[in-house]
PDB file of C-alpha atoms in Angstrom:
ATOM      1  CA  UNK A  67     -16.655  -4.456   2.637  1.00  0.00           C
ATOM      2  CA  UNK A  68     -18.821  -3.102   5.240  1.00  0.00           C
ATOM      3  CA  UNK A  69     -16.230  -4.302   8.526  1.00  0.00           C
ATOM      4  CA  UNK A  70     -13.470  -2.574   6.303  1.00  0.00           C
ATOM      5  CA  UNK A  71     -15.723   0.524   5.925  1.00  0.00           C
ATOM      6  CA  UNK A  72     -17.092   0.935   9.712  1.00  0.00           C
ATOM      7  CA  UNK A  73     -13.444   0.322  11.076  1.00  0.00           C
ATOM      8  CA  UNK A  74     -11.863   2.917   8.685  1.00  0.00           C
ATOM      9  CA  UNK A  75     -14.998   4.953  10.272  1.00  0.00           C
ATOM     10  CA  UNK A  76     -13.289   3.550  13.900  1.00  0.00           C
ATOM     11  CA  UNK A  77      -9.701   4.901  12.655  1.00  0.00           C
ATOM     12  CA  UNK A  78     -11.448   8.795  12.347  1.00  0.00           C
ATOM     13  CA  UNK A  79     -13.484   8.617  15.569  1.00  0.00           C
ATOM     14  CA  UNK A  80      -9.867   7.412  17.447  1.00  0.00           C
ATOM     15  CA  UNK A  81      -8.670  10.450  15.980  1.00  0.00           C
ATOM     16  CA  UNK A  82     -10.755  12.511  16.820  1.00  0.00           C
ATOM     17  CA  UNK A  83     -11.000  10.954  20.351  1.00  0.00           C
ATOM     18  CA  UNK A  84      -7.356  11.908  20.667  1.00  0.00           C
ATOM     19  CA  UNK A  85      -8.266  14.877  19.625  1.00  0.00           C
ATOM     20  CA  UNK A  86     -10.513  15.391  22.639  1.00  0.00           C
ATOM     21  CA  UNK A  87      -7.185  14.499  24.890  1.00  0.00           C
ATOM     22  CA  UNK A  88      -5.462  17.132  23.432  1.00  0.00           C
ATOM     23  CA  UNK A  89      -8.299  19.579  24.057  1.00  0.00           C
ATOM     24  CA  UNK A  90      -8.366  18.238  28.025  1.00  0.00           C
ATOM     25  CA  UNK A  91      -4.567  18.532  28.278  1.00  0.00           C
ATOM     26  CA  UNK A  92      -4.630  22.233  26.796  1.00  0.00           C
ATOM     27  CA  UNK A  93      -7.392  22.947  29.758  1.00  0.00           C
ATOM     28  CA  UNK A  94      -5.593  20.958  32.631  1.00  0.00           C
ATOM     29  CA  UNK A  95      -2.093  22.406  31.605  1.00  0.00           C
ATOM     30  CA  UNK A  96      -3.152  25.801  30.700  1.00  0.00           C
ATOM     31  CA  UNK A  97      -2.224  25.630  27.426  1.00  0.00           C
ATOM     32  CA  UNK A  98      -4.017  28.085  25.333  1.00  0.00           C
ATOM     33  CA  UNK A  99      -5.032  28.243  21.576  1.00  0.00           C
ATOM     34  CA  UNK A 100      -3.514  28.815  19.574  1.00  0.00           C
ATOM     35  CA  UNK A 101      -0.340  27.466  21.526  1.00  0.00           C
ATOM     36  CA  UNK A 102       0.798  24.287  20.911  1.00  0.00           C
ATOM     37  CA  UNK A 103       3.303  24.622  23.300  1.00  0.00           C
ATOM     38  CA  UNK A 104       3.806  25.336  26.868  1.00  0.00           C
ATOM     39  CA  UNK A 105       3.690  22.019  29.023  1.00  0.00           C
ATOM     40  CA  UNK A 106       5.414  18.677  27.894  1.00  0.00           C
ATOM     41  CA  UNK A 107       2.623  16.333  29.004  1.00  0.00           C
ATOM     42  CA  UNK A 108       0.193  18.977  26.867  1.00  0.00           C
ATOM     43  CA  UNK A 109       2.991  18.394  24.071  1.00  0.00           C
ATOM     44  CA  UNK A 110       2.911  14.597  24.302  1.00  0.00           C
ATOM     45  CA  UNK A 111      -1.211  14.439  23.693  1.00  0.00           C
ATOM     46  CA  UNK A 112      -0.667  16.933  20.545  1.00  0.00           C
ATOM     47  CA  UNK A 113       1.800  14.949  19.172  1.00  0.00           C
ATOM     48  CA  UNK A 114       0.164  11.628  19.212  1.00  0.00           C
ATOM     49  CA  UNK A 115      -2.530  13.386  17.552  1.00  0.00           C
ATOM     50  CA  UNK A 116      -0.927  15.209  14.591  1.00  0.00           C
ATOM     51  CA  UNK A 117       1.077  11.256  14.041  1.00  0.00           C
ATOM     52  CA  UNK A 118      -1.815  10.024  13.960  1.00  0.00           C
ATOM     53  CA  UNK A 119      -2.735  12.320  11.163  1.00  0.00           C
ATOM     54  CA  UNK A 120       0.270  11.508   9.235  1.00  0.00           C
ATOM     55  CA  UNK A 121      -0.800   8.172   8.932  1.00  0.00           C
ATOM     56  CA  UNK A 122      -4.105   8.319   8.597  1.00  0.00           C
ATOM     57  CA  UNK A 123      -3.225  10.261   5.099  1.00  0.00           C
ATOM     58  CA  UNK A 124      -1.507   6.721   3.946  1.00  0.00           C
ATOM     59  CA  UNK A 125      -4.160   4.654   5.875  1.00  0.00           C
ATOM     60  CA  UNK A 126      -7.571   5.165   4.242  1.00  0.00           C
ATOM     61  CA  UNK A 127      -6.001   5.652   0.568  1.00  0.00           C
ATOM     62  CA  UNK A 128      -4.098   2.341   1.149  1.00  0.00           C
ATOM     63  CA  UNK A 129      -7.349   0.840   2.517  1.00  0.00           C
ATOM     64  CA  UNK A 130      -9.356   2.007  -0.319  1.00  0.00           C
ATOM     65  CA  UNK A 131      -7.568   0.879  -3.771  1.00  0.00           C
ATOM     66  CA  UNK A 132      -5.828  -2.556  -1.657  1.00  0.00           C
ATOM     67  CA  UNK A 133      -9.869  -3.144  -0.660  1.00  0.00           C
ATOM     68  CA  UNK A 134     -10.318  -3.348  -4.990  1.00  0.00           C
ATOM     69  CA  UNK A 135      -8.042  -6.075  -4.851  1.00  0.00           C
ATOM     70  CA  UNK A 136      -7.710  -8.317  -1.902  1.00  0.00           C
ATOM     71  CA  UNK A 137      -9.878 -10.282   0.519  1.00  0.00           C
ATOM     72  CA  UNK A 138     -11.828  -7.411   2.620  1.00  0.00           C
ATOM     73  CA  UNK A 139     -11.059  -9.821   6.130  1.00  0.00           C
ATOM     74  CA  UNK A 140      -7.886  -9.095   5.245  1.00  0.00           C
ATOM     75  CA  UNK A 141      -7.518  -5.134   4.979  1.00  0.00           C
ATOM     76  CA  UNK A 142      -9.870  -5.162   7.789  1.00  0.00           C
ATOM     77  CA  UNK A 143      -7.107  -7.276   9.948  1.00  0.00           C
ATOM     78  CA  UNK A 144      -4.982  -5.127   8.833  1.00  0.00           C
ATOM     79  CA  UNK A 145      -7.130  -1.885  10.113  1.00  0.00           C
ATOM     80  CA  UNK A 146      -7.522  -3.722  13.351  1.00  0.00           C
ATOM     81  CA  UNK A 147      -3.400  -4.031  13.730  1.00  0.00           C
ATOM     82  CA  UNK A 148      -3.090  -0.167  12.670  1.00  0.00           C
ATOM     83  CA  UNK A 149      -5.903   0.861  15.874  1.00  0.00           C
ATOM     84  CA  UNK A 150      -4.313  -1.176  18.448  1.00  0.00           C
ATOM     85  CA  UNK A 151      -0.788   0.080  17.865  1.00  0.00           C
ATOM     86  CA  UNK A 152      -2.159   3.465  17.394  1.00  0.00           C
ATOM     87  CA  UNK A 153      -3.627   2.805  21.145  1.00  0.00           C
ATOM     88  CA  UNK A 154      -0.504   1.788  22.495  1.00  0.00           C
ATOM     89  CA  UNK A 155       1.122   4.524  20.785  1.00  0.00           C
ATOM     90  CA  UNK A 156      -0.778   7.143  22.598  1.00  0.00           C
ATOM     91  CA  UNK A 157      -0.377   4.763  25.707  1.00  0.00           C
ATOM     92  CA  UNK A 158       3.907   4.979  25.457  1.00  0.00           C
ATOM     93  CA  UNK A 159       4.166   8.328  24.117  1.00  0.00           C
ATOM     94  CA  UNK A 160       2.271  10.223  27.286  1.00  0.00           C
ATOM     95  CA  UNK A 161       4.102   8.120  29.593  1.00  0.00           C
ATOM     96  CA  UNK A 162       7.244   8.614  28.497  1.00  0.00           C
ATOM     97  CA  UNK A 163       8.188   9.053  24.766  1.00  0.00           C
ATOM     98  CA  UNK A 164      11.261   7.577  24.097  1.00  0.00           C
ATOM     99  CA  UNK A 165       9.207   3.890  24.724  1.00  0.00           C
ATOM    100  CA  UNK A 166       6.684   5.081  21.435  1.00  0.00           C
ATOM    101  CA  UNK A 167       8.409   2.296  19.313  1.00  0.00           C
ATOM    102  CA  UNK A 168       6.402  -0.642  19.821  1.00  0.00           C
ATOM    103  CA  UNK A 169       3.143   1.265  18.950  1.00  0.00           C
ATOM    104  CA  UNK A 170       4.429   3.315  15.997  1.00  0.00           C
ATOM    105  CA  UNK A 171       5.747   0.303  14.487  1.00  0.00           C
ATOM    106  CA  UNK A 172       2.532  -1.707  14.793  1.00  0.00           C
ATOM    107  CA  UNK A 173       0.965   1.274  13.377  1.00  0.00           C
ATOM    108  CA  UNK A 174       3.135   1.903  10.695  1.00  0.00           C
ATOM    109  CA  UNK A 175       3.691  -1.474   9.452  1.00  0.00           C
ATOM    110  CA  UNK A 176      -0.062  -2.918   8.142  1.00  0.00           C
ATOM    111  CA  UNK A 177      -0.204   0.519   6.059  1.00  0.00           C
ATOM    112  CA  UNK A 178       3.121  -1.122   4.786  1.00  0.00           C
ATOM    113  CA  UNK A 179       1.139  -3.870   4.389  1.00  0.00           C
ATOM    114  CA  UNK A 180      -1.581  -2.504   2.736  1.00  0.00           C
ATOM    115  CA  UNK A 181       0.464  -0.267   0.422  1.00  0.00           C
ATOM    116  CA  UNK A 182       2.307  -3.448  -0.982  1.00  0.00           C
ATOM    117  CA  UNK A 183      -0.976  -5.120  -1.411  1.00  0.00           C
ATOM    118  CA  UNK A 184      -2.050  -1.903  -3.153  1.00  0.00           C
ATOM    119  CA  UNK A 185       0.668  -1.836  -5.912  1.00  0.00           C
ATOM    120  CA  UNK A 186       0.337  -5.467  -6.298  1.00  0.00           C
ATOM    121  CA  UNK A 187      -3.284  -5.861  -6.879  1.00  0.00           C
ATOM    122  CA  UNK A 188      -2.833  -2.814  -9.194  1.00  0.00           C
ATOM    123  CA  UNK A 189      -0.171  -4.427 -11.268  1.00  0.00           C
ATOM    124  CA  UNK A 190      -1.653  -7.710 -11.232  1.00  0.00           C
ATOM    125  CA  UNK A 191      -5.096  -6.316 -12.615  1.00  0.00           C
ATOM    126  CA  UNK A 192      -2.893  -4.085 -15.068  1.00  0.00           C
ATOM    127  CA  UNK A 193      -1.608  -7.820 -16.858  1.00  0.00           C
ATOM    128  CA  UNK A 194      -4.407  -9.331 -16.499  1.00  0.00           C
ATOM    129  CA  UNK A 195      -6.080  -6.505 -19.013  1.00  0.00           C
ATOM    130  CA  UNK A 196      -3.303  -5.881 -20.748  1.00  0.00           C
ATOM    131  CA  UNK A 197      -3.439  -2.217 -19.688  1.00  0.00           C
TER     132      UNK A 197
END
């Protein structure tokens, strides 16, 4: 439980990394607070930071209750998947964001996984005490 625990840790410090790339593009595009506005590149970084957001809302809940049920190698894989396509996410969606694809759908999908894995540990522990 401890790998599953220091990479959810991973999953806040790469947001708040990306954080710190939104802060850099606001100073080397003049954006200032509160704007979030004003230069597309500036735009790009803020975006991949307020996705990232969104999913971390489904990430560490889905990591928590499928981590009651299921092999912790396994949510931690699945951890691993979400940070690499949250990488190449950032990556694609500076460059040019009509390629983000590839690493929103590796990001998205092991919360998928995880989420399943959720229910099903849930339901399977709800028949197995009759409750």
């Amino acid at each position: 439980m401890a790998l599953v625990n220091l990479l959810v840790l991973l999953a806040i410090f790469q947001f708040i990394y990306f954080g710190f790339r939104v802060g850099g593009a606001r100073q080397k595009y003049g954006v200032s607070a509160p704007a979030t506005t004003g230069h597309d590149i500036f735009e790009r970084y803020y975006r991949v930071q307020m996705n990232t957001l969104e999913l971390l809302i489904m990430l560490i809940p889905a990591v928590w209750i499928s981590s009651a049920y299921w092999n912790p190698l396994f949510v931690a894989a699945m951890i691993g998947i979400y940070l690499i396509g949250r990488m190449i996410y950032l990556s694609a969606y500076v460059a040019d964001p009509k390629k983000r694809d590839k690493g929103f759908a590796i990001s998205i999908l092991p919360i998928g996984v995880l989420l399943i894995a959720g229910v099903a540990g849930a339901v399977m522990s709800m028949l197995n005490t009759g409750i």
